[in-house]
Amino acid sequence: MADFSRIALLTDFGASSPYVGQLRLGLAAALPGTAVIELISDLPAFRPDLAAYLLPALVRDLPCGTLYLCVVDPGVGGDRLAIAVEADGNLFIGPDNGLLALVCRSALSCCVYRIDWRPEILSPSFQGRDLFAPVAAALTLGRPLAMTAIAPTSLQGAEWPEDLPKVIYVDSFGNLITGLRAALLQPADSICVKGQQLSRAGTFHEVPLGTAFWYANAFGLVELAVNQGSATLELGLEVGDEIAMSPFPKLISESINE
Amino acid sequence: MADFSRIALLTDFGASSPYVGQLRLGLAAALPGTAVIELISDLPAFRPDLAAYLLPALVRDLPCGTLYLCVVDPGVGGDRLAIAVEADGNLFIGPDNGLLALVCRSALSCCVYRIDWRPEILSPSFQGRDLFAPVAAALTLGRPLAMTAIAPTSLQGAEWPEDLPKVIYVDSFGNLITGLRAALLQPADSICVKGQQLSRAGTFHEVPLGTAFWYANAFGLVELAVNQGSATLELGLEVGDEIAMSPFPKLISESINE
Amino acid sequence: MADFSRIALLTDFGASSPYVGQLRLGLAAALPGTAVIELISDLPAFRPDLAAYLLPALVRDLPCGTLYLCVVDPGVGGDRLAIAVEADGNLFIGPDNGLLALVCRSALSCCVYRIDWRPEILSPSFQGRDLFAPVAAALTLGRPLAMTAIAPTSLQGAEWPEDLPKVIYVDSFGNLITGLRAALLQPADSICVKGQQLSRAGTFHEVPLGTAFWYANAFGLVELAVNQGSATLELGLEVGDEIAMSPFPKLISESINE
């Protein structure tokens, strides 16, 4: 595996939680001098099926050579696998519950490994600290670790569609990020939510204060927003809610239903 | 420009947001070994007119030689300028929407530059990541960058008063920080909010539990607080709400109305 | 005192607050190259009596050689002491209001010092920044500092029981962490809250979705949880609320009442 210059944490642990803090203290002791950065700590709780669509978008424009430690893990302590995904010069570590499915699918090159190594002491509820963080430390240091190459097609979520017409994340402003890649839509397309048609704008200040619209966000995803307002409040939408495009693109329709 | 030993981030991006995380990952790749610290991530959203009054107070007692990357940018993607303000040994980078107006005004020495450089790829909605962070990295590394000196008086907000009798920030305890410098008030002065007169105390434990008061906070600003309670709940005040002093100082009155 | 390789911050300052940011900037200037990590920033506000029980659990499995800067300080500016507690290879700095009482009590070896040094400028409301952080920097650098050894038994909270049958922390998922060490309970024991009996499970996925249970969490404490739900909402419990064990263990009963 490549050398990794920095570690990014992507979790649903919450802001300022002791869970992120414990990960960081363990990593700081194992890897003094390596930058460890919280990329996001409020991924939708218990929802790897939604977070999966945010991950490739989030890392798309970030520098290569990063180890992404990813934990949204409602099945922790059960029999789900622990996996490492080497994709386009980055390494992703996390549970095999679909969380890394879209990172894998959207990569130009991708190798997947089952992590066979287990620590001596492994709490049933916090494997981010006890399993994934030590694995991240070992791989950053280039230490050998028991892993087995497996087929990307064997991963949970390998058959999921490439786009998801749902709200996958609500940011602190109330903007609604969807699982639709913006490149799929034409500027004249609109998004339908609860009987309302939203038109596209280039960015916020192009529409009047308080007006809802959709735009291609800085991660390349379709985002529903309100200029200087909260789309989640104005539109009454939350994480997991469905949206629709108009006209409904054939491409999406097929990949969802096939 | 001076050398900068560390970068501080001041934004309205929200706690644990992916926006701060993306800034940090970009900076970590460009500047390995440079400390990058979130000074504050919950500046009042969309309100550079309020955040402007918090900035000089926040940095007043911090060590010099810091590059402050400041983003409260509701006009992102429009024609507002990007600016750099060198003030008393620190450098501030951000949008020209008033956010840096009070930093500039309160400095003993201050040089202002318009940032002319633009990256090849610039998203219309996230110039914190695409413009301001790369500028911060270049200036930290001492790389030349297309900038033009401009007059401080040409900045947005250059004519704003030195003090603002409004709530400019609510902290996690519910304390209400105002835009009034505490040095303007006498100990016997009181603050009027919604028909209530608040007296001064030196600090929290000097008043009974649950009692509201004002005091000179650790940033040098007038703060409304409740001993072991929430002033925002008790007083029914939020960010942007007006307050009044009693007696109303001539100094403030003039600078506001002139 | 031992050398300390890293500094961890434990506060009730809130996520992304400027108070944590100011601590960090001060420490970054004084200690370039030393890792400073937020272990937790949402300790129960104004409640050192509850936070005290979380501290030893949080640090139990973390690497030694850490300086823990601990601030839950409702009596700031009053006459409470500032103390340093050297316990089992770590150093804890904070106010003498009970916050460090259980760290001290649960240590195999423990030395307590009263911090006599005071800075030239000391704000009455933010001694985390003005007193505790400079003390942390000085001790990390091995600089001499005016301190006096005192008896651990003289600390506030020295007589508190070893376990506390209360909710001491609610995490971002809504899980309820209690002040009871899990090792005190038998697997067949149940926890009583508001007339409801909660049974033990090994971890989340062992119970049906939406079911409340108790389990031994990754810090060694009894935690009340709901599989993929919020225990604080389901059970109607908040920080500080009491819980009961059934059968009520003699050990706890004695230590609480003695």
Coordinates of N, CA and C in Angstrom, one line a residue, chain C residues 162-256:
Chain C
E162 N -17.7 5.9 45.3 CA -17.0 5.5 44.1 C -17.9 5.4 42.9
D163 N -19.2 5.2 43.1 CA -20.2 5.1 42.0 C -21.3 6.0 42.3
L164 N -21.9 6.5 41.2 CA -23.0 7.4 41.3 C -24.2 7.0 40.4
P165 N -25.3 6.6 41.1 CA -26.4 6.1 40.3 C -27.2 7.2 39.6
K166 N -26.6 7.9 38.7 CA -27.2 9.0 38.0 C -26.7 9.0 36.6
V167 N -27.5 9.7 35.7 CA -27.0 9.9 34.4 C -26.0 11.0 34.4
I168 N -24.8 10.7 33.9 CA -23.7 11.7 34.0 C -23.4 12.3 32.7
Y169 N -23.9 11.7 31.6 CA -23.6 12.3 30.2 C -24.6 11.7 29.2
V170 N -25.0 12.5 28.3 CA -25.8 12.1 27.2 C -25.1 12.3 26.0
D171 N -24.8 11.3 25.2 CA -24.0 11.5 24.0 C -24.9 11.9 22.8
S172 N -24.3 12.1 21.6 CA -25.0 12.7 20.5 C -26.1 11.7 19.9
F173 N -26.0 10.4 20.3 CA -27.0 9.5 19.8 C -28.2 9.4 20.8
G174 N -28.0 10.0 22.0 CA -29.0 10.0 23.0 C -28.8 8.9 24.0
N175 N -27.6 8.2 23.9 CA -27.3 7.2 24.9 C -27.0 7.9 26.3
L176 N -27.4 7.2 27.3 CA -27.2 7.7 28.7 C -26.1 7.0 29.4
I177 N -25.0 7.7 29.7 CA -23.9 7.1 30.5 C -24.2 7.4 31.9
T178 N -24.0 6.4 32.8 CA -24.2 6.6 34.2 C -22.9 6.6 34.9
G179 N -22.9 6.9 36.2 CA -21.7 6.9 37.0 C -21.5 5.6 37.7
L180 N -22.1 4.5 37.2 CA -21.9 3.2 37.8 C -20.9 2.4 37.0
R181 N -19.9 1.9 37.7 CA -19.0 1.0 37.0 C -19.7 -0.3 36.7
A182 N -19.6 -0.7 35.5 CA -20.3 -1.9 35.0 C -19.8 -3.2 35.8
A183 N -18.6 -3.2 36.2 CA -18.1 -4.4 36.9 C -18.8 -4.7 38.2
L184 N -19.6 -3.7 38.7 CA -20.3 -3.9 40.0 C -21.6 -4.7 39.7
L185 N -22.1 -4.8 38.5 CA -23.3 -5.4 38.2 C -23.1 -6.8 37.7
Q186 N -24.1 -7.7 37.9 CA -24.1 -9.0 37.4 C -24.9 -8.9 36.1
P187 N -24.7 -9.8 35.1 CA -25.4 -9.8 33.9 C -26.9 -9.9 34.1
A188 N -27.3 -10.6 35.1 CA -28.8 -10.7 35.3 C -29.4 -9.5 36.0
D189 N -28.6 -8.6 36.5 CA -29.2 -7.4 37.1 C -29.9 -6.5 36.1
S190 N -30.9 -5.8 36.6 CA -31.6 -4.9 35.8 C -31.5 -3.4 36.4
I191 N -31.7 -2.5 35.5 CA -31.7 -1.1 35.9 C -33.1 -0.6 35.9
C192 N -33.5 0.2 36.9 CA -34.9 0.7 37.0 C -34.9 2.2 36.7
V193 N -35.7 2.6 35.7 CA -35.8 4.0 35.5 C -37.3 4.3 35.2
K194 N -37.9 5.2 36.0 CA -39.2 5.6 35.9 C -40.2 4.4 35.8
G195 N -40.0 3.4 36.6 CA -40.9 2.3 36.7 C -40.7 1.2 35.6
Q196 N -39.7 1.5 34.8 CA -39.3 0.5 33.7 C -38.1 -0.3 34.1
Q197 N -38.1 -1.6 33.8 CA -36.9 -2.4 34.1 C -36.1 -2.7 32.8
L198 N -34.9 -2.3 32.8 CA -34.0 -2.5 31.6 C -33.1 -3.7 31.9
S199 N -33.1 -4.7 31.0 CA -32.2 -5.8 31.1 C -30.9 -5.5 30.4
R200 N -29.9 -6.3 30.6 CA -28.6 -6.2 30.0 C -28.5 -6.8 28.6
A201 N -27.8 -6.2 27.7 CA -27.4 -6.8 26.5 C -25.9 -6.7 26.3
G202 N -25.3 -7.5 25.5 CA -23.8 -7.3 25.2 C -23.5 -6.1 24.4
T203 N -24.3 -5.8 23.4 CA -24.2 -4.6 22.6 C -25.5 -4.4 21.8
F204 N -25.5 -3.3 21.0 CA -26.7 -2.8 20.4 C -27.5 -3.8 19.6
H205 N -26.8 -4.5 18.7 CA -27.5 -5.3 17.7 C -28.1 -6.6 18.3
E206 N -27.8 -6.8 19.6 CA -28.4 -8.0 20.3 C -29.8 -7.8 20.6
V207 N -30.3 -6.6 20.6 CA -31.7 -6.4 20.9 C -32.5 -5.8 19.7
P208 N -33.8 -6.0 19.6 CA -34.5 -5.5 18.5 C -34.4 -4.0 18.3
L209 N -34.6 -3.5 17.1 CA -34.6 -2.0 16.9 C -35.6 -1.4 17.8
G210 N -35.1 -0.3 18.4 CA -36.0 0.5 19.3 C -36.2 0.0 20.7
T211 N -35.5 -1.1 21.0 CA -35.6 -1.6 22.4 C -34.5 -1.0 23.3
A212 N -34.9 -0.6 24.5 CA -34.0 -0.1 25.5 C -33.4 -1.2 26.3
F213 N -32.1 -1.0 26.7 CA -31.4 -2.0 27.5 C -30.2 -1.3 28.2
W214 N -29.5 -2.0 29.1 CA -28.3 -1.5 29.6 C -27.1 -2.4 29.2
Y215 N -26.0 -1.8 29.1 CA -24.8 -2.6 28.7 C -23.5 -1.9 29.3
A216 N -22.5 -2.7 29.4 CA -21.2 -2.2 29.9 C -20.5 -1.5 28.7
N217 N -20.4 -0.2 28.8 CA -19.9 0.5 27.6 C -18.4 0.4 27.5
A218 N -17.9 1.1 26.5 CA -16.4 0.9 26.2 C -15.5 1.7 27.1
F219 N -16.2 2.4 28.1 CA -15.4 3.1 29.1 C -15.5 2.3 30.5
G220 N -16.3 1.2 30.4 CA -16.4 0.4 31.7 C -17.6 0.9 32.5
L221 N -18.4 1.8 32.0 CA -19.6 2.3 32.8 C -20.9 1.6 32.3
V222 N -21.9 1.6 33.2 CA -23.2 1.2 32.8 C -23.8 2.3 31.9
E223 N -24.3 1.9 30.8 CA -24.9 2.8 29.8 C -26.3 2.4 29.4
L224 N -27.3 3.3 29.4 CA -28.6 3.0 29.0 C -28.8 3.4 27.5
A225 N -29.3 2.5 26.7 CA -29.3 2.7 25.2 C -30.5 2.1 24.6
V226 N -30.8 2.6 23.4 CA -31.8 2.0 22.5 C -31.2 1.7 21.2
N227 N -31.5 0.5 20.7 CA -30.9 0.1 19.4 C -31.4 1.0 18.3
Q228 N -30.5 1.8 17.7 CA -30.8 2.8 16.6 C -31.9 3.7 17.0
G229 N -31.9 4.1 18.3 CA -32.8 5.1 18.8 C -32.2 5.9 19.9
S230 N -32.9 6.9 20.4 CA -32.4 7.8 21.4 C -33.0 7.4 22.8
A231 N -32.1 6.9 23.7 CA -32.5 6.6 25.0 C -33.0 7.8 25.8
T232 N -32.4 8.9 25.6 CA -32.8 10.1 26.3 C -34.3 10.5 26.0
L233 N -34.7 10.3 24.7 CA -36.0 10.6 24.3 C -37.0 9.4 24.7
E234 N -36.6 8.2 24.5 CA -37.4 7.0 24.8 C -37.7 6.9 26.3
L235 N -36.7 7.2 27.1 CA -36.8 7.0 28.6 C -37.1 8.3 29.3
G236 N -37.0 9.4 28.6 CA -37.4 10.7 29.3 C -36.4 11.0 30.4
L237 N -35.1 10.6 30.2 CA -34.1 10.9 31.2 C -33.1 11.9 30.7
E238 N -32.6 12.8 31.6 CA -31.6 13.8 31.2 C -30.4 13.7 32.2
V239 N -29.4 14.5 31.9 CA -28.2 14.6 32.7 C -28.6 14.9 34.1
G240 N -28.1 14.2 35.1 CA -28.4 14.4 36.5 C -29.5 13.6 37.1
D241 N -30.3 13.0 36.2 CA -31.4 12.2 36.7 C -30.9 10.9 37.4
E242 N -31.7 10.5 38.4 CA -31.3 9.3 39.1 C -31.8 8.0 38.5
I243 N -31.0 6.9 38.7 CA -31.4 5.6 38.2 C -31.3 4.7 39.4
A244 N -31.8 3.5 39.3 CA -31.7 2.5 40.4 C -31.3 1.1 39.8
M245 N -30.6 0.4 40.6 CA -30.3 -1.0 40.2 C -31.3 -2.0 40.9
S246 N -31.5 -3.1 40.3 CA -32.3 -4.1 41.0 C -31.7 -5.5 40.7
P247 N -31.3 -6.3 41.7 CA -31.3 -5.9 43.2 C -30.3 -4.8 43.4
F248 N -30.6 -4.0 44.5 CA -29.8 -2.8 44.8 C -28.5 -3.3 45.5
P249 N -27.3 -3.2 44.9 CA -26.1 -3.9 45.5 C -25.8 -3.2 46.9
K250 N -25.4 -4.1 47.8 CA -25.0 -3.7 49.1 C -23.8 -2.7 49.0
L251 N -22.8 -3.1 48.2 CA -21.6 -2.3 48.0 C -21.9 -0.8 47.8
I252 N -22.7 -0.6 46.8 CA -23.1 0.8 46.4 C -23.8 1.4 47.5
S253 N -24.8 0.7 48.0 CA -25.6 1.3 49.1 C -24.7 1.8 50.2
E254 N -23.8 1.0 50.6 CA -22.9 1.4 51.8 C -22.1 2.6 51.4
S255 N -21.4 2.5 50.2 CA -20.5 3.6 49.9 C -21.3 5.0 49.8
I256 N -22.5 4.9 49.3 CA -23.3 6.1 49.2 C -23.7 6.7 50.5

